[in-house]
Amino acid sequence: MAKLTAVELLTLDSVALQERLNAGKISSADLVKQCLQQIETHDHRGLKLNAMISIVPHEILMARSKHLDEERAKGRFLGPLHGIPMLVKDAIATRASLGVSTTLGSHAFKKSFHQNNSKIIDKLEEMGAIVLGKTNLNELVGSKGDFPNPNGWSALGGQTNGAYMVREPNQIQFGQGDPCGSSTGSAVGVSAGYAPIALGTESYGSIVMPSTRAALYALKPALGSVEMDGIVRTSKNKDVVGAIARSPHDVAVITEALLKPEYLQQIPQGPLTEFLTRSFKGLRIGVLDPREWKYPSETANTPKDLVAEMHENLEAVIGKINSYEDVHVEYPVSIPKVSDFDVDGEPSLGIILSYEAREAFEDWFRDAGVDGIRTLEDLIKYNEDHASIEFEPEHPDQGQLLRAARNPPSKESYEKALVRSHDVAKTQGVDKLFREKNLNLLVYSMDALVHNIAAAAGYPIATIPLGVTSDGRPYGMGIMAQSGNEGLMLQFMSAMEAHFPPREIPKRVLEYQKGKRSAI
């Protein structure tokens, strides 16, 4: 039976893989073996991407994949993910019988095994997906240390590196080599050929940012649209699970599985894959000016020539979209800045997450089943007692935990932050813009903090690969819509895939594998 080529392993989505599986060109068992070999080659050896925290034991994976191969041979097809390997962020519970714990990247939870899957894992397994392993992340889903701790690091998993660029030590957050987070390992793993699909979680930016840096498609659905039982949350008001993939099709399939039935009823037209028309017809798009919406200088050090390069390409893409029939583009449009919903000089989202973190984490600790860890103070004490393994020079503190436990915002500040952020971002922001300009999508450069607007408004957000800068860093286009319009976002994503060049794969992964073959 033929193996996938190195390029196929980096590019094929579930549709292309199903074609090969149904034709008998590959089996799910062999596909899983090839994915495991890719992890063996690049994760802790080779390029040392460090995207994985744990891998399901080989015998369990072989039993699962061979069973699915047998079911396929008997004509029993479970759905579009039948026999497809999947990565899961290590903040989503998987059953103990899979042989991997749910750690949040902390040594404290290394032996935290849950009896049951989260509901979304059950659903995806029912569709035939094969959970390959758990991915690295910003420890405690980004809620441990103070800024500017680099993205993609956890005490248990170490530092995840992007498949496209090498991250230099002490690099500024959102610098060129930064893989972004907190769903870092999920994005890096899909881009590096570990699996074609993955799950991430996001309060603000944690799915779309690392997916952009990995040249992938991703979508975080609207707040409240996904069942969150069995999933670590830093905030009961902001966190959502979302899909990371190589194609809009796979994003649509996974998103359909994630959304609650009652939320799906808000979306007209039937299955989300029916929105994949590959056409911009009927879309009314507002575009934020990338010169106004960009990373603050203190969080990114992108050279000016590369910033100009990305802006020029974005404008060229917008111009081409505007040339098609039956699509309306409004450029530029304006919405309030993120700083406009600060409360007493403090970011509203920071206030909300800090206030809610204690309850959110302690709810999780009750299910984690780790002796001695029931409160934030217990975890703080654990970290202090295990400082040699829980801290590093680039990650020297647990400031966020300390504030949440000992000095959280006042209830008054928290309530003001909830009201103000929602009013400014949603009512006076996106809703007002869409109403006055008759728009249904907002488009912008992903090198900006627009995801904070989506988080404050509770709206869905997605990313689309646009290209790679001349120094090798992927960049992308973000899109936002109002709740219930995930279908329009997927239509736009499919049109972008159809009318623009394919996403670029990581050259250094290919070059390493070519060099390895040459040395044999």
Coordinates of C-alpha atoms in Angstrom, one line a residue:
M1 CA 0.0 0.0 0.0
A2 CA 1.4 3.4 -1.0
K3 CA 2.5 6.0 1.5
L4 CA 1.7 9.7 1.2
T5 CA 4.5 11.9 -0.2
A6 CA 6.1 14.5 2.1
V7 CA 4.1 17.2 0.3
E8 CA 0.8 15.3 0.6
L9 CA 1.4 14.8 4.3
L10 CA 1.6 18.5 4.7
T11 CA -1.3 19.5 2.4
L12 CA -4.1 17.0 2.2
D13 CA -7.3 17.6 3.9
S14 CA -10.0 15.1 4.9
V15 CA -11.6 15.2 1.5
A16 CA -8.4 14.2 -0.3
L17 CA -7.6 11.7 2.3
Q18 CA -11.0 10.1 2.1
E19 CA -10.6 9.7 -1.7
R20 CA -7.4 7.8 -1.1
L21 CA -8.8 5.8 1.8
N22 CA -11.9 4.8 -0.2
A23 CA -9.8 3.9 -3.2
G24 CA -7.6 1.6 -1.1
K25 CA -4.5 3.6 -1.8
I26 CA -3.9 4.0 1.9
S27 CA -5.4 2.7 5.1
S28 CA -6.2 4.6 8.3
A29 CA -3.7 2.4 10.1
D30 CA -1.0 3.3 7.7
L31 CA -2.0 7.0 7.8
V32 CA -1.8 7.0 11.6
K33 CA 1.7 5.3 11.4
Q34 CA 2.9 8.0 8.9
C35 CA 1.6 10.8 11.2
L36 CA 3.4 9.2 14.2
Q37 CA 6.6 9.0 12.1
Q38 CA 6.3 12.7 11.3
I39 CA 5.9 13.4 15.0
E40 CA 8.9 11.2 15.8
T41 CA 11.0 13.0 13.1
H42 CA 10.2 16.6 14.0
D43 CA 8.8 17.0 17.5
H44 CA 11.6 16.2 20.0
R45 CA 14.2 15.5 17.3
G46 CA 14.9 17.1 14.0
L47 CA 13.3 20.6 13.9
K48 CA 12.3 20.2 17.6
L49 CA 8.9 21.7 17.1
N50 CA 7.8 20.5 20.5
A51 CA 4.1 20.6 19.6
M52 CA 3.0 17.5 21.5
I53 CA 2.6 16.9 25.2
S54 CA 1.4 13.3 24.9
I55 CA 0.6 10.7 22.3
V56 CA -2.0 8.0 22.6
P57 CA -0.3 4.6 23.0
H58 CA 0.5 2.8 19.8
E59 CA -1.5 -0.3 20.5
I60 CA -4.6 1.8 21.2
L61 CA -4.2 3.8 18.0
M62 CA -3.6 0.7 15.9
A63 CA -6.7 -1.0 17.4
R64 CA -8.9 2.1 16.7
S65 CA -7.6 2.7 13.1
K66 CA -7.7 -1.0 12.1
H67 CA -11.3 -1.2 13.4
L68 CA -12.2 1.8 11.3
D69 CA -10.5 0.3 8.2
E70 CA -12.6 -2.9 8.8
E71 CA -15.8 -0.8 9.1
R72 CA -15.0 1.0 5.8
A73 CA -14.4 -2.4 4.1
K74 CA -17.8 -3.5 5.2
G75 CA -19.4 -0.3 3.8
R76 CA -20.1 1.2 7.2
F77 CA -19.0 4.8 6.8
L78 CA -19.3 7.0 9.9
G79 CA -18.9 10.3 8.1
P80 CA -16.3 12.7 6.6
L81 CA -13.9 12.2 9.5
H82 CA -13.9 8.4 9.3
G83 CA -10.3 7.2 9.9
I84 CA -8.9 10.8 10.0
P85 CA -6.3 11.5 12.7
M86 CA -6.9 14.6 14.9
L87 CA -4.9 16.5 17.5
V88 CA -6.5 17.9 20.7
K89 CA -5.3 20.8 22.7
D90 CA -4.3 19.7 26.2
A91 CA -7.1 21.6 27.8
I92 CA -9.8 19.4 26.5
A93 CA -10.7 16.2 28.5
T94 CA -10.2 12.8 27.0
R95 CA -11.2 9.6 28.6
A96 CA -8.6 7.7 30.7
S97 CA -8.8 4.7 28.5
L98 CA -7.1 6.7 25.7
G99 CA -4.0 6.6 27.9
V100 CA -3.3 10.4 27.9
S101 CA -3.9 12.8 30.7
T102 CA -5.3 16.4 30.5
T103 CA -2.5 18.5 31.9
L104 CA -2.9 22.2 30.9
G105 CA 0.9 22.0 30.4
S106 CA 1.4 21.9 34.2
H107 CA 3.4 19.3 36.1
A108 CA 0.7 19.6 38.7
F109 CA -1.8 17.8 36.4
K110 CA 0.5 15.3 34.8
K111 CA -1.6 12.5 36.2
S112 CA -5.0 14.0 35.8
F113 CA -7.0 11.4 34.0
H114 CA -10.7 11.9 33.3
Q115 CA -13.2 9.0 33.2
N116 CA -15.0 10.5 30.2
N117 CA -14.3 12.5 27.1
S118 CA -15.6 16.0 26.8
K119 CA -18.9 15.9 24.7
I120 CA -17.2 17.3 21.7
I121 CA -14.6 14.6 21.6
D122 CA -17.4 12.0 21.9
K123 CA -19.1 13.6 18.9
L124 CA -16.0 13.7 16.7
E125 CA -15.1 10.1 17.6
E126 CA -18.7 9.1 16.6
M127 CA -17.9 10.6 13.2
G128 CA -14.8 8.4 12.9
A129 CA -12.0 10.8 14.0
I130 CA -8.9 9.2 15.6
V131 CA -7.5 11.2 18.5
L132 CA -3.7 11.0 18.0
G133 CA -2.6 13.0 21.0
K134 CA -2.7 16.2 23.1
T135 CA -0.9 19.3 22.1
N136 CA 1.2 21.9 23.9
L137 CA -0.1 25.3 24.8
N138 CA 0.6 28.4 26.9
E139 CA 0.5 26.9 30.3
L140 CA -2.9 27.1 32.1
V141 CA -4.3 28.3 28.7
G142 CA -2.3 31.5 29.0
S143 CA -3.3 32.4 32.6
K144 CA -0.1 31.7 34.6
G145 CA 2.6 34.3 34.2
D146 CA 2.6 38.0 33.4
F147 CA 3.2 39.5 30.0
P148 CA 5.5 39.4 28.1
N149 CA 5.9 35.6 28.6
P150 CA 6.5 34.1 25.2
N151 CA 3.7 32.1 23.5
G152 CA 3.7 28.3 23.2
W153 CA 5.5 27.5 26.4
S154 CA 4.4 25.3 29.2
A155 CA 6.5 23.8 32.1
L156 CA 5.5 20.3 31.1
G157 CA 5.7 20.7 27.3
G158 CA 8.5 23.2 26.9
Q159 CA 8.7 25.7 24.1
T160 CA 6.7 25.0 20.9
N161 CA 8.4 26.3 17.8
G162 CA 6.7 27.1 14.5
A163 CA 7.2 24.9 11.4
Y164 CA 8.0 28.0 9.3
M165 CA 10.4 30.0 11.4
V166 CA 12.8 29.4 14.2
R167 CA 11.9 31.2 17.4
E168 CA 14.9 33.0 18.9
P169 CA 15.4 33.1 22.7
N170 CA 14.0 36.2 24.5
Q171 CA 12.0 37.1 21.4
I172 CA 9.3 39.8 22.0
Q173 CA 5.8 38.5 22.1
F174 CA 4.2 38.4 18.6
G175 CA 7.8 38.8 17.1
Q176 CA 8.5 37.3 13.7
G177 CA 9.4 33.9 15.1
D178 CA 6.7 33.8 17.7
P179 CA 4.3 30.9 17.1
C180 CA 1.5 32.7 19.0
G181 CA -0.8 31.0 21.4
S182 CA -2.4 29.6 23.4
S183 CA -3.5 26.8 21.0
T184 CA 0.1 26.7 19.7
G185 CA 0.8 23.0 19.5
S186 CA -2.5 22.3 17.7
A187 CA -1.7 24.8 14.9
V188 CA 2.0 23.8 14.6
G189 CA 1.1 20.1 14.5
V190 CA -1.4 20.5 11.6
S191 CA 1.1 22.7 9.7
A192 CA 3.9 20.2 10.2
G193 CA 2.0 17.1 9.0
Y194 CA 1.2 15.5 12.4
A195 CA -2.5 15.4 11.5
P196 CA -4.8 17.2 9.1
I197 CA -7.1 18.7 11.8
A198 CA -7.0 19.9 15.4
L199 CA -9.0 21.5 18.1
G200 CA -8.1 24.6 20.0
T201 CA -9.7 26.8 22.6
E202 CA -9.9 30.6 22.6
S203 CA -11.0 33.5 24.9
Y204 CA -9.3 36.1 22.6
G205 CA -6.9 35.2 19.9
S206 CA -5.8 31.7 21.1
I207 CA -7.1 29.8 18.0
V208 CA -6.8 32.3 15.2
M209 CA -3.4 33.8 16.1
P210 CA -1.4 30.6 16.1
S211 CA -3.3 29.3 13.1
T212 CA -2.3 32.4 11.2
R213 CA 1.3 31.9 12.1
A214 CA 0.9 28.3 10.8
A215 CA -0.7 29.3 7.5
L216 CA -4.0 27.5 8.3
Y217 CA -7.7 28.1 8.3
A218 CA -9.4 28.3 11.6
L219 CA -12.7 29.4 13.1
K220 CA -13.8 30.3 16.6
P221 CA -17.6 30.1 16.8
A222 CA -19.8 32.6 18.6
L223 CA -19.7 32.8 22.4
G224 CA -22.2 30.3 23.9
S225 CA -22.6 28.3 20.7
V226 CA -20.5 25.3 21.8
E227 CA -20.9 22.8 24.6
M228 CA -18.0 23.5 27.0
D229 CA -18.3 20.6 29.5
G230 CA -15.0 18.9 30.0
I231 CA -13.0 21.8 28.7
V232 CA -10.7 24.1 30.7
R233 CA -11.9 27.7 30.7
T234 CA -10.2 30.7 32.1
S235 CA -13.5 32.6 31.8
K236 CA -17.1 31.4 31.7
N237 CA -17.9 34.5 29.6
K238 CA -15.3 34.2 26.9
D239 CA -14.0 30.7 26.1
V240 CA -15.0 28.7 23.0
V241 CA -13.6 25.6 21.3
G242 CA -12.8 25.9 17.6
A243 CA -11.5 24.1 14.5
I244 CA -8.0 24.3 13.0
A245 CA -7.4 22.8 9.6
R246 CA -5.9 23.0 6.1
S247 CA -9.1 23.8 4.3
P248 CA -12.4 25.6 4.8
H249 CA -14.2 22.2 4.2
D250 CA -12.6 20.6 7.3
V251 CA -13.3 23.8 9.3
A252 CA -16.9 23.5 8.3
V253 CA -17.2 19.8 9.1
I254 CA -15.7 20.2 12.6
T255 CA -17.6 23.4 13.3
E256 CA -20.9 21.7 12.5
A257 CA -20.0 19.0 15.0
L258 CA -19.1 21.5 17.7
L259 CA -22.2 23.7 17.5
K260 CA -25.1 23.1 19.8
P261 CA -28.3 21.9 17.9
E262 CA -30.2 25.0 19.1
Y263 CA -27.5 27.3 17.8
L264 CA -27.4 25.5 14.4
Q265 CA -31.1 26.3 14.0
Q266 CA -30.1 30.0 13.8
I267 CA -28.0 29.2 10.7
P268 CA -30.2 28.9 7.5
Q269 CA -29.5 26.7 4.5
G270 CA -28.7 23.3 6.2
P271 CA -25.3 21.8 6.7
L272 CA -22.4 24.2 6.9
T273 CA -20.7 22.5 4.0
E274 CA -23.5 23.9 1.8
F275 CA -22.0 27.4 2.4
L276 CA -18.8 26.3 0.6
T277 CA -19.9 27.8 -2.7
R278 CA -16.4 29.1 -3.7
S279 CA -18.1 32.4 -4.6
F280 CA -18.2 35.9 -3.0
K281 CA -21.8 36.3 -4.3
G282 CA -24.0 38.2 -1.9
L283 CA -21.3 39.1 0.6
R284 CA -21.1 42.7 1.8
I285 CA -17.7 43.2 3.2
G286 CA -16.2 46.0 5.3
V287 CA -12.4 46.2 5.6
L288 CA -10.5 47.8 8.4
D289 CA -7.4 49.9 7.4
P290 CA -4.3 47.9 8.2
R291 CA -2.4 51.1 8.9
E292 CA -4.9 51.9 11.7
W293 CA -5.3 48.3 12.9
K294 CA -1.9 46.8 13.6
Y295 CA 0.1 45.3 16.5
P296 CA 1.3 47.9 19.0
S297 CA 5.0 48.5 18.8
E298 CA 5.6 47.1 22.3
T299 CA 4.2 43.7 21.4
A300 CA 5.7 43.1 17.9
N301 CA 8.9 44.0 16.2
T302 CA 7.9 43.3 12.6
P303 CA 10.3 45.2 10.3
K304 CA 8.7 48.1 8.5
D305 CA 9.4 46.7 5.0
L306 CA 7.6 43.5 5.9
V307 CA 4.6 45.4 7.4
A308 CA 4.4 47.3 4.1
E309 CA 4.7 44.0 2.2
M310 CA 1.7 42.5 4.1
H311 CA -0.4 45.7 3.7
E312 CA 0.2 45.9 0.0
N313 CA -0.8 42.3 -0.5
L314 CA -3.9 42.7 1.7
E315 CA -5.0 45.7 -0.4
A316 CA -4.3 43.8 -3.7
V317 CA -6.5 40.9 -2.4
I318 CA -9.3 43.3 -1.4
G319 CA -9.1 44.9 -4.9
K320 CA -9.4 41.6 -6.6
I321 CA -12.4 40.6 -4.4
N322 CA -14.0 43.9 -5.3
S323 CA -13.6 43.1 -9.0
Y324 CA -16.0 40.1 -8.8
E325 CA -19.7 40.5 -9.6
D326 CA -22.4 40.5 -6.9
V327 CA -20.0 41.4 -4.0
H328 CA -19.8 44.7 -2.2
V329 CA -16.6 45.9 -0.6
E330 CA -16.4 49.0 1.7
Y331 CA -12.8 50.1 2.3
P332 CA -11.9 51.4 4.8
V333 CA -14.5 51.2 7.6
S334 CA -14.1 52.2 11.2
I335 CA -15.0 50.7 14.6
P336 CA -14.0 51.7 18.1
K337 CA -10.5 50.8 19.2
V338 CA -9.8 48.1 21.8
S339 CA -8.7 50.9 24.2
D340 CA -12.1 52.5 23.9
F341 CA -13.6 49.9 26.3
D342 CA -10.9 50.2 29.0
V343 CA -12.3 50.7 32.5
D344 CA -10.4 53.1 34.7
G345 CA -7.4 52.8 32.5
E346 CA -7.4 49.0 32.6
P347 CA -8.2 46.6 29.7
S348 CA -11.8 45.3 30.1
L349 CA -11.0 41.8 28.9
G350 CA -8.1 41.6 31.4
I351 CA -10.5 42.6 34.2
I352 CA -13.1 40.1 33.2
L353 CA -10.7 37.2 32.9
S354 CA -8.9 38.0 36.2
Y355 CA -12.2 38.2 38.0
E356 CA -13.6 35.0 36.6
A357 CA -10.4 32.9 36.6
R358 CA -10.6 31.7 40.2
E359 CA -14.1 30.2 39.9
A360 CA -13.4 28.8 36.4
F361 CA -10.2 27.0 37.4
E362 CA -11.5 25.7 40.7
D363 CA -14.5 24.2 38.9
W364 CA -11.9 22.4 36.7
F365 CA -9.8 21.3 39.7
R366 CA -12.8 19.4 41.1
D367 CA -12.9 17.3 38.0
A368 CA -9.2 17.0 37.6
G369 CA -8.8 14.5 40.4
V370 CA -5.4 15.6 41.6
D371 CA -4.7 15.1 45.3
G372 CA -3.9 18.4 47.0
I373 CA -5.0 20.7 44.1
R374 CA -8.5 22.1 44.8
T375 CA -7.9 25.9 44.9
L376 CA -5.8 28.4 43.1
E377 CA -3.8 28.8 46.3
D378 CA -3.0 25.0 46.2
L379 CA -1.7 25.4 42.6
I380 CA 0.3 28.5 43.6
K381 CA 1.9 26.6 46.4
Y382 CA 2.6 23.6 44.1
N383 CA 4.4 25.9 41.7
E384 CA 6.4 27.5 44.5
D385 CA 7.4 24.1 45.9
H386 CA 8.4 22.9 42.4
A387 CA 10.0 26.1 41.1
S388 CA 12.9 24.3 39.5
I389 CA 10.5 22.6 37.0
E390 CA 7.6 25.1 36.9
F391 CA 9.6 28.3 36.0
E392 CA 12.3 29.2 33.5
P393 CA 14.2 32.5 32.8
E394 CA 11.7 33.5 30.1
H395 CA 8.8 32.3 32.3
P396 CA 9.8 33.4 35.8
D397 CA 6.5 34.1 37.5
Q398 CA 2.8 33.2 38.1
G399 CA 1.6 36.8 38.3
Q400 CA -1.8 36.1 36.8
L401 CA -2.6 33.3 39.2
L402 CA -1.5 35.5 42.2
R403 CA -3.8 38.3 41.1
A404 CA -6.8 36.1 40.5
A405 CA -6.3 34.4 43.9
R406 CA -5.3 37.3 46.1
N407 CA -6.0 40.6 44.4
P408 CA -8.8 40.2 41.8
P409 CA -10.6 43.2 40.4
S410 CA -13.6 44.4 42.4
K411 CA -17.1 43.2 41.5
E412 CA -17.9 46.8 40.5
S413 CA -15.0 47.0 38.1
Y414 CA -15.9 43.6 36.7
E415 CA -19.5 44.5 36.0
K416 CA -18.4 47.8 34.5
A417 CA -16.0 45.9 32.2
L418 CA -18.7 43.5 31.1
V419 CA -21.1 46.2 30.2
R420 CA -18.7 48.6 28.7
S421 CA -16.8 46.1 26.5
H422 CA -20.1 44.6 25.2
D423 CA -21.6 48.0 24.5
V424 CA -18.5 49.5 22.8
A425 CA -17.5 46.4 20.8
K426 CA -20.9 45.1 19.9
T427 CA -23.6 47.7 20.1
Q428 CA -21.6 50.8 19.2
G429 CA -19.0 48.9 17.2
V430 CA -19.8 45.9 14.9
D431 CA -23.6 46.1 15.1
K432 CA -23.7 49.8 14.3
L433 CA -21.2 49.5 11.5
F434 CA -23.1 46.6 9.9
R435 CA -26.4 48.4 10.2
E436 CA -25.3 51.7 8.9
K437 CA -23.2 50.3 6.0
N438 CA -25.4 47.2 5.3
L439 CA -22.6 44.8 5.8
N440 CA -22.4 41.1 6.8
L441 CA -18.7 40.5 7.2
L442 CA -15.7 42.4 8.6
V443 CA -12.3 41.8 7.2
Y444 CA -8.9 42.9 8.5
S445 CA -5.2 42.0 8.8
M446 CA -4.5 39.3 11.4
D447 CA -1.4 41.4 12.5
A448 CA -3.7 43.3 14.8
L449 CA -5.7 42.8 18.0
V450 CA -9.2 42.7 16.4
H451 CA -9.8 39.4 18.0
N452 CA -10.3 41.4 21.3
I453 CA -13.3 43.1 19.6
A454 CA -14.8 39.7 18.7
A455 CA -14.2 38.4 22.2
A456 CA -15.9 41.5 23.8
A457 CA -18.8 41.3 21.4
G458 CA -19.1 37.5 21.6
Y459 CA -18.9 37.2 17.8
P460 CA -17.4 34.4 15.7
I461 CA -13.9 35.0 14.2
A462 CA -11.8 33.2 11.7
T463 CA -8.5 33.4 9.9
I464 CA -7.5 32.7 6.3
P465 CA -3.8 32.2 5.1
L466 CA -2.7 35.1 2.8
G467 CA 0.9 34.3 2.2
V468 CA 4.4 34.3 3.7
T469 CA 6.6 37.3 4.2
S470 CA 10.0 37.5 2.4
D471 CA 11.7 36.3 5.7
G472 CA 9.4 33.3 5.9
R473 CA 6.6 34.2 8.4
P474 CA 3.0 33.3 7.5
Y475 CA 0.4 36.0 7.7
G476 CA -3.3 36.1 7.2
M477 CA -6.7 37.8 6.8
G478 CA -9.1 37.8 9.7
I479 CA -12.9 37.8 9.3
M480 CA -15.7 38.5 11.8
A481 CA -19.5 38.2 11.6
Q482 CA -22.4 38.5 13.8
S483 CA -23.7 35.4 15.7
G484 CA -25.4 32.9 13.5
N485 CA -23.5 33.9 10.4
E486 CA -20.7 31.3 10.6
G487 CA -22.0 30.1 7.3
L488 CA -21.2 33.4 5.6
M489 CA -17.7 33.2 7.0
L490 CA -17.2 29.8 5.6
Q491 CA -18.6 31.0 2.2
F492 CA -15.9 33.7 2.2
M493 CA -13.2 31.3 3.3
S494 CA -14.1 28.9 0.4
A495 CA -14.1 31.7 -2.1
M496 CA -10.7 32.8 -0.9
E497 CA -9.4 29.3 -1.3
A498 CA -10.9 29.0 -4.8
H499 CA -9.7 32.4 -6.2
F500 CA -6.3 32.9 -4.6
P501 CA -3.0 30.8 -4.5
P502 CA -3.0 27.7 -2.2
R503 CA -1.6 28.1 1.3
E504 CA 2.2 27.8 1.5
I505 CA 3.6 24.7 3.3
P506 CA 6.7 25.0 5.6
K507 CA 9.8 24.8 3.4
R508 CA 12.1 24.0 6.3
V509 CA 10.1 20.8 7.1
L510 CA 10.4 19.7 3.5
E511 CA 14.1 20.7 3.3
Y512 CA 14.9 18.8 6.5
Q513 CA 13.2 15.7 5.2
K514 CA 15.0 15.9 1.8
G515 CA 18.3 16.3 3.7
K516 CA 17.5 13.3 5.8
R517 CA 16.7 11.2 2.8
S518 CA 19.9 12.4 1.0
A519 CA 22.0 11.3 4.0
I520 CA 20.6 7.7 3.9

